[in-house]
Short mmCIF file of C-alpha atoms and ligand atoms in Angstrom, two decimals:
data_model
loop_
_atom_site.label_atom_id
_atom_site.label_comp_id
_atom_site.label_asym_id
_atom_site.label_seq_id
_atom_site.Cartn_x
_atom_site.Cartn_y
_atom_site.Cartn_z
CA UNK A 21 -5.44 29.16 138.80
CA UNK A 22 -2.91 26.61 139.94
CA UNK A 23 0.10 27.47 142.03
CA UNK A 24 2.67 27.37 139.24
CA UNK A 25 0.70 29.78 137.04
CA UNK A 26 0.24 32.15 139.97
CA UNK A 27 3.99 32.18 140.68
CA UNK A 28 4.68 32.88 137.02
CA UNK A 29 2.28 35.83 137.04
CA UNK A 30 3.87 37.20 140.18
CA UNK A 31 7.32 36.95 138.61
CA UNK A 32 6.14 38.70 135.47
CA UNK A 33 4.53 41.50 137.48
CA UNK A 34 7.75 42.02 139.44
CA UNK A 35 9.78 42.03 136.24
CA UNK A 36 7.62 44.82 134.84
CA UNK A 37 7.13 46.82 138.03
CA UNK A 38 10.62 46.88 139.56
CA UNK A 39 12.46 48.70 136.74
CA UNK A 40 9.45 50.98 136.33
CA UNK A 41 9.25 51.97 140.02
CA UNK A 42 12.97 52.19 140.71
CA UNK A 43 13.93 54.25 137.67
CA UNK A 44 11.84 57.33 138.41
CA UNK A 45 12.08 60.12 135.86
CA UNK A 46 15.55 61.10 136.92
CA UNK A 47 18.89 61.74 135.33
CA UNK A 48 18.87 58.41 133.52
CA UNK A 49 16.68 59.76 130.75
CA UNK A 50 19.25 62.19 129.38
CA UNK A 51 17.10 63.21 126.45
CA UNK A 52 14.41 64.53 128.81
CA UNK A 53 16.95 66.49 130.89
CA UNK A 54 17.67 69.38 128.56
CA UNK A 55 20.62 71.54 129.65
CA UNK A 56 20.55 74.17 126.93
CA UNK A 57 18.29 76.10 124.54
CA UNK A 58 18.70 73.66 121.60
CA UNK A 59 17.78 70.60 123.67
CA UNK A 60 14.87 72.57 125.23
CA UNK A 61 13.37 73.34 121.81
CA UNK A 62 13.72 69.70 120.79
CA UNK A 63 12.25 68.46 124.07
CA UNK A 64 9.22 70.72 123.62
CA UNK A 65 8.77 69.33 120.11
CA UNK A 66 8.90 65.76 121.46
CA UNK A 67 6.25 66.55 124.12
CA UNK A 68 4.01 68.31 121.57
CA UNK A 69 4.25 65.29 119.27
CA UNK A 70 3.49 62.86 122.09
CA UNK A 71 0.33 64.81 123.03
CA UNK A 72 -0.87 65.07 119.42
CA UNK A 73 -0.18 61.41 118.64
CA UNK A 74 -1.98 60.37 121.83
CA UNK A 75 -5.14 62.07 120.51
CA UNK A 76 -5.20 59.42 117.75
CA UNK A 77 -3.63 56.41 119.46
CA UNK A 78 -5.71 56.31 122.66
CA UNK A 79 -9.20 56.46 121.03
CA UNK A 80 -8.10 53.85 118.45
CA UNK A 81 -6.97 51.43 121.18
CA UNK A 82 -10.21 52.00 123.13
CA UNK A 83 -12.31 51.48 119.97
CA UNK A 84 -10.42 48.28 119.22
CA UNK A 85 -11.29 46.86 122.64
CA UNK A 86 -14.93 48.02 122.40
CA UNK A 87 -15.45 46.54 118.93
CA UNK A 88 -13.75 43.25 119.75
CA UNK A 89 -15.88 42.76 122.86
CA UNK A 90 -19.16 44.04 121.38
CA UNK A 91 -19.16 42.27 118.03
CA UNK A 92 -17.44 39.03 118.90
CA UNK A 93 -19.12 35.80 117.88
CA UNK A 94 -20.93 34.53 120.97
CA UNK A 95 -24.28 32.64 121.15
CA UNK A 96 -26.37 35.48 122.60
CA UNK A 97 -24.74 38.51 120.96
CA UNK A 98 -27.29 41.36 120.70
CA UNK A 99 -25.07 43.78 118.74
CA UNK A 100 -26.83 45.26 115.67
CA UNK A 101 -26.07 43.58 112.36
CA UNK A 102 -26.45 45.70 109.22
CA UNK A 103 -25.06 43.97 106.10
CA UNK A 104 -26.39 46.63 103.62
CA UNK A 105 -24.43 49.47 105.26
CA UNK A 106 -21.70 50.85 102.99
CA UNK A 107 -20.59 54.37 103.91
CA UNK A 108 -20.80 57.24 106.35
CA UNK A 109 -19.79 60.79 105.47
CA UNK A 110 -19.37 61.71 109.13
CA UNK A 111 -17.02 58.81 109.84
CA UNK A 112 -14.99 59.53 106.69
CA UNK A 113 -14.56 63.15 107.78
CA UNK A 114 -13.50 62.07 111.28
CA UNK A 115 -10.92 59.48 110.30
CA UNK A 116 -9.43 61.48 107.46
CA UNK A 117 -9.85 64.95 108.91
CA UNK A 118 -8.37 64.51 112.41
CA UNK A 119 -5.13 62.81 111.25
CA UNK A 120 -4.65 65.38 108.47
CA UNK A 121 -5.05 68.24 110.93
CA UNK A 122 -2.65 66.55 113.41
CA UNK A 123 -0.01 65.84 110.74
CA UNK A 124 -0.34 69.47 109.65
CA UNK A 125 0.27 70.74 113.19
CA UNK A 126 3.23 68.39 113.83
CA UNK A 127 4.69 69.29 110.43
CA UNK A 128 4.39 73.03 111.05
CA UNK A 129 6.14 72.80 114.44
CA UNK A 130 8.85 70.47 113.09
CA UNK A 131 9.66 72.69 110.10
CA UNK A 132 9.71 75.81 112.29
CA UNK A 133 12.09 74.24 114.87
CA UNK A 134 14.30 72.61 112.22
CA UNK A 135 14.98 75.97 110.59
CA UNK A 136 15.34 77.68 113.95
CA UNK A 137 18.09 75.21 114.95
CA UNK A 138 20.20 75.82 111.86
CA UNK A 139 21.14 79.18 113.39
CA UNK A 140 23.05 79.97 116.62
CA UNK A 141 20.60 79.56 119.54
CA UNK A 142 21.56 82.89 121.17
CA UNK A 143 23.20 86.14 120.12
CA UNK A 144 26.50 85.65 122.00
CA UNK A 145 29.70 85.28 119.94
CA UNK A 146 29.91 81.62 118.95
CA UNK A 147 32.83 79.29 119.61
CA UNK A 148 33.86 76.97 116.78
CA UNK A 149 35.02 73.42 117.46
CA UNK A 150 35.99 71.06 114.64
CA UNK A 151 35.13 67.44 115.34
CA UNK A 152 36.57 64.39 113.56
CA UNK A 153 35.33 60.87 114.28
CA UNK A 154 38.13 58.29 114.04
CA UNK A 155 38.54 54.59 114.78
CA UNK A 156 37.67 54.50 117.80
CA UNK A 157 37.96 58.00 119.17
CA UNK A 158 36.83 61.60 118.78
CA UNK A 159 39.25 64.41 117.90
CA UNK A 160 38.29 67.98 118.76
CA UNK A 161 40.16 70.97 117.31
CA UNK A 162 39.75 74.53 118.52
CA UNK A 163 40.70 76.77 115.56
CA UNK A 164 40.43 79.88 117.77
CA UNK A 165 42.60 78.60 120.64
CA UNK A 166 44.76 76.42 118.36
CA UNK A 167 44.53 73.50 120.78
CA UNK A 168 43.10 70.01 120.34
CA UNK A 169 41.68 67.25 122.54
CA UNK A 170 40.77 63.60 122.15
CA UNK A 171 37.70 61.98 123.72
CA UNK A 172 36.61 65.03 125.72
CA UNK A 173 35.67 68.56 124.89
CA UNK A 174 35.46 71.63 127.10
CA UNK A 175 33.02 74.45 126.30
CA UNK A 176 31.97 77.71 127.95
CA UNK A 177 28.40 78.00 129.27
CA UNK A 178 25.84 80.46 127.90
CA UNK A 179 27.64 80.71 124.59
CA UNK A 180 26.63 78.98 121.33
CA UNK A 181 29.11 76.38 120.12
CA UNK A 182 29.36 75.69 116.42
CA UNK A 183 30.46 72.09 115.97
CA UNK A 184 31.80 71.43 112.47
CA UNK A 185 31.79 67.69 111.92
CA UNK A 186 33.60 65.28 109.66
CA UNK A 187 34.97 61.74 109.74
CA UNK A 188 38.31 60.21 108.77
CA UNK A 189 36.92 56.70 109.32
CA UNK A 190 33.50 55.16 108.69
CA UNK A 191 30.51 57.43 109.00
CA UNK A 192 29.43 58.09 112.57
CA UNK A 193 27.12 60.44 114.43
CA UNK A 194 27.86 63.08 117.05
CA UNK A 195 25.33 63.15 119.87
CA UNK A 196 25.18 64.89 123.24
CA UNK A 197 21.58 64.11 124.34
CA UNK A 198 21.34 66.81 127.03
CA UNK A 199 22.51 69.55 124.67
CA UNK A 200 20.59 68.63 121.51
CA UNK A 201 19.99 66.24 118.67
CA UNK A 202 22.63 64.33 116.75
CA UNK A 203 24.36 65.15 113.48
CA UNK A 204 26.24 62.80 111.16
CA UNK A 205 29.98 62.81 110.58
CA UNK A 206 30.90 61.77 107.04
CA UNK A 207 34.27 61.50 105.30
CA UNK A 208 34.76 64.32 102.80
CA UNK A 209 31.97 66.48 104.21
CA UNK A 210 31.62 69.16 106.83
CA UNK A 211 28.33 69.22 108.70
CA UNK A 212 27.29 71.87 111.20
CA UNK A 213 25.56 71.49 114.57
CA UNK A 214 24.77 74.34 116.95
CA UNK A 215 24.66 73.45 120.65
CA UNK A 216 24.72 75.42 123.87
CA UNK A 217 24.95 74.55 127.56
CA UNK A 218 23.18 76.84 130.04
CA UNK A 219 24.31 75.05 133.18
CA UNK A 220 27.89 74.08 134.07
CA UNK A 221 28.28 70.32 134.16
CA UNK A 222 29.57 67.19 132.53
CA UNK A 223 27.41 65.99 129.67
CA UNK A 224 27.61 62.52 128.21
CA UNK A 225 28.26 62.27 124.48
CA UNK A 226 28.45 59.27 122.21
CA UNK A 227 28.64 58.15 118.61
CA UNK A 228 25.02 57.46 117.64
CA UNK A 229 25.70 55.45 114.49
CA UNK A 230 27.13 51.93 114.45
CA UNK A 231 30.51 52.13 112.77
CA UNK A 232 32.17 48.81 113.57
CA UNK A 233 34.13 46.88 116.14
CA UNK A 234 35.29 49.59 118.58
CA UNK A 235 32.15 51.70 118.27
CA UNK A 236 31.11 51.04 121.88
CA UNK A 237 34.18 52.92 123.10
CA UNK A 238 33.39 56.09 121.16
CA UNK A 239 32.03 58.06 124.09
CA UNK A 240 33.21 61.44 125.30
CA UNK A 241 32.35 64.01 127.92
CA UNK A 242 31.37 67.59 127.23
CA UNK A 243 32.57 69.68 130.16
CA UNK A 244 30.76 73.00 130.40
CA UNK A 245 32.33 75.66 132.63
CA UNK A 246 32.16 79.42 133.01
CA UNK A 247 33.82 81.62 130.42
CA UNK A 248 36.78 82.26 132.78
CA UNK A 249 37.09 78.56 133.58
CA UNK A 250 37.15 77.78 129.88
CA UNK A 251 39.91 80.30 129.16
CA UNK A 252 41.96 79.06 132.11
CA UNK A 253 41.61 75.49 130.86
CA UNK A 254 42.63 76.50 127.31
CA UNK A 255 45.67 78.34 128.70
CA UNK A 256 46.64 75.30 130.74
CA UNK A 257 46.42 72.99 127.72
CA UNK A 258 48.43 75.53 125.71
CA UNK A 259 51.24 75.62 128.26
CA UNK A 260 51.38 72.01 129.48
CA UNK A 261 50.24 69.64 126.69
CA UNK A 262 52.48 68.32 123.88
CA UNK A 263 51.85 69.48 120.29
CA UNK A 264 49.93 67.32 117.81
CA UNK A 265 52.31 66.75 114.90
CA UNK A 266 51.40 65.53 111.42
CA UNK A 267 52.88 62.14 112.35
CA UNK A 268 50.91 62.13 115.60
CA UNK A 269 47.71 62.82 113.68
CA UNK A 270 48.49 60.06 111.19
CA UNK A 271 48.90 57.68 114.12
CA UNK A 272 45.53 58.76 115.52
CA UNK A 273 43.81 58.12 112.20
CA UNK A 274 45.54 54.90 111.17
CA UNK A 275 45.98 53.06 114.46
CA UNK A 276 42.68 51.50 115.47
CA UNK A 277 43.35 51.93 119.17
CA UNK A 278 41.00 52.67 122.02
CA UNK A 279 42.52 55.59 123.87
CA UNK A 280 41.60 57.73 126.87
CA UNK A 281 41.53 61.51 127.12
CA UNK A 282 44.33 63.39 125.39
CA UNK A 283 45.15 67.06 124.87
CA UNK A 284 47.47 68.93 122.52
CA UNK A 285 48.90 72.47 122.70
CA UNK A 286 48.82 72.89 118.90
CA UNK A 287 48.01 71.11 115.65
CA UNK A 288 49.17 71.51 112.03
CA UNK A 289 47.22 74.50 110.62
CA UNK A 290 44.48 73.68 108.11
CA UNK A 291 44.52 70.01 109.11
CA UNK A 292 40.73 69.76 109.36
CA UNK A 293 40.06 71.30 105.94
CA UNK A 294 42.86 69.21 104.35
CA UNK A 295 41.33 66.07 105.84
CA UNK A 296 38.01 66.79 104.14
CA UNK A 297 39.73 67.49 100.80
CA UNK A 298 41.83 64.29 101.05
CA UNK A 299 38.65 62.28 101.50
CA UNK A 300 37.45 63.61 98.16
CA UNK A 301 34.94 66.08 99.47
CA UNK A 302 34.25 69.72 99.75
CA UNK A 303 33.98 72.15 102.60
CA UNK A 304 30.66 73.54 103.76
CA UNK A 305 28.98 75.74 101.20
CA UNK A 306 28.02 78.25 103.84
CA UNK A 307 30.84 80.34 105.17
CA UNK A 308 31.88 79.36 108.65
CA UNK A 309 31.64 81.81 111.48
CA UNK A 310 34.99 83.51 111.91
CA UNK A 311 37.00 81.76 114.59
CA UNK A 312 37.04 84.27 117.40
CA UNK A 313 38.67 84.36 120.82
CU1 CU B 592 27.19 63.33 103.39
#
């Protein structure tokens, strides 16, 4: 090996090793740092799938290497050569049977968890938050507290939150990796996503669907605090923030601005439902949980 090639190999090794060794398995991998029951169920499903898929993938890769090295065309190859061979019942059973069983197991777990997550994760009284994706911001309305926020959302811990999602702009997707999987926001439709935070903290959220120019700025924080902290915060917004008027909402939807955090002490009643109707759609078929609080 000449010197140049050796240097190249060393560089390549560093390139692969440094990010691998310095990243650890820490906070950076949000999806593997579940902070609530929904994300925990999904994380378990991901691990189960990884294990089951490994049962197929690893032997196949090993077999590939073995076959390539054993049967390759070299002058003194001693590998058996059997041109009349046509079938093997045992092999057919192995390579059809094992994948079928594995797909069956993954499918069973996936269906079970999918149905489980369409319901509130725990028995506590849920909190409803209506979410609208706009160009290039997120609007959150609290029908129970009658307050609204832009680009951040505060929730109580240990209580299921029912996010009802729509869009008054291109389709987007609402995703808070540490709390659970994503759900689409679509104009004229109301979609439902149950999430819950077990630990107080600030959780990163982002639009998970490319929706155009300002998409990169569509991130928001989910701030989870105790029940008392949440009520104090709601009271503070109620008493200090300006109201969101119909004109103000129109500005939010029509102006394609990138804005920071905002909060509002009130909003025009029925705005969320009207927004879905205006976009030619219908409200969720299933009755929403009564807004409590
Ligand atoms: Cu749809």
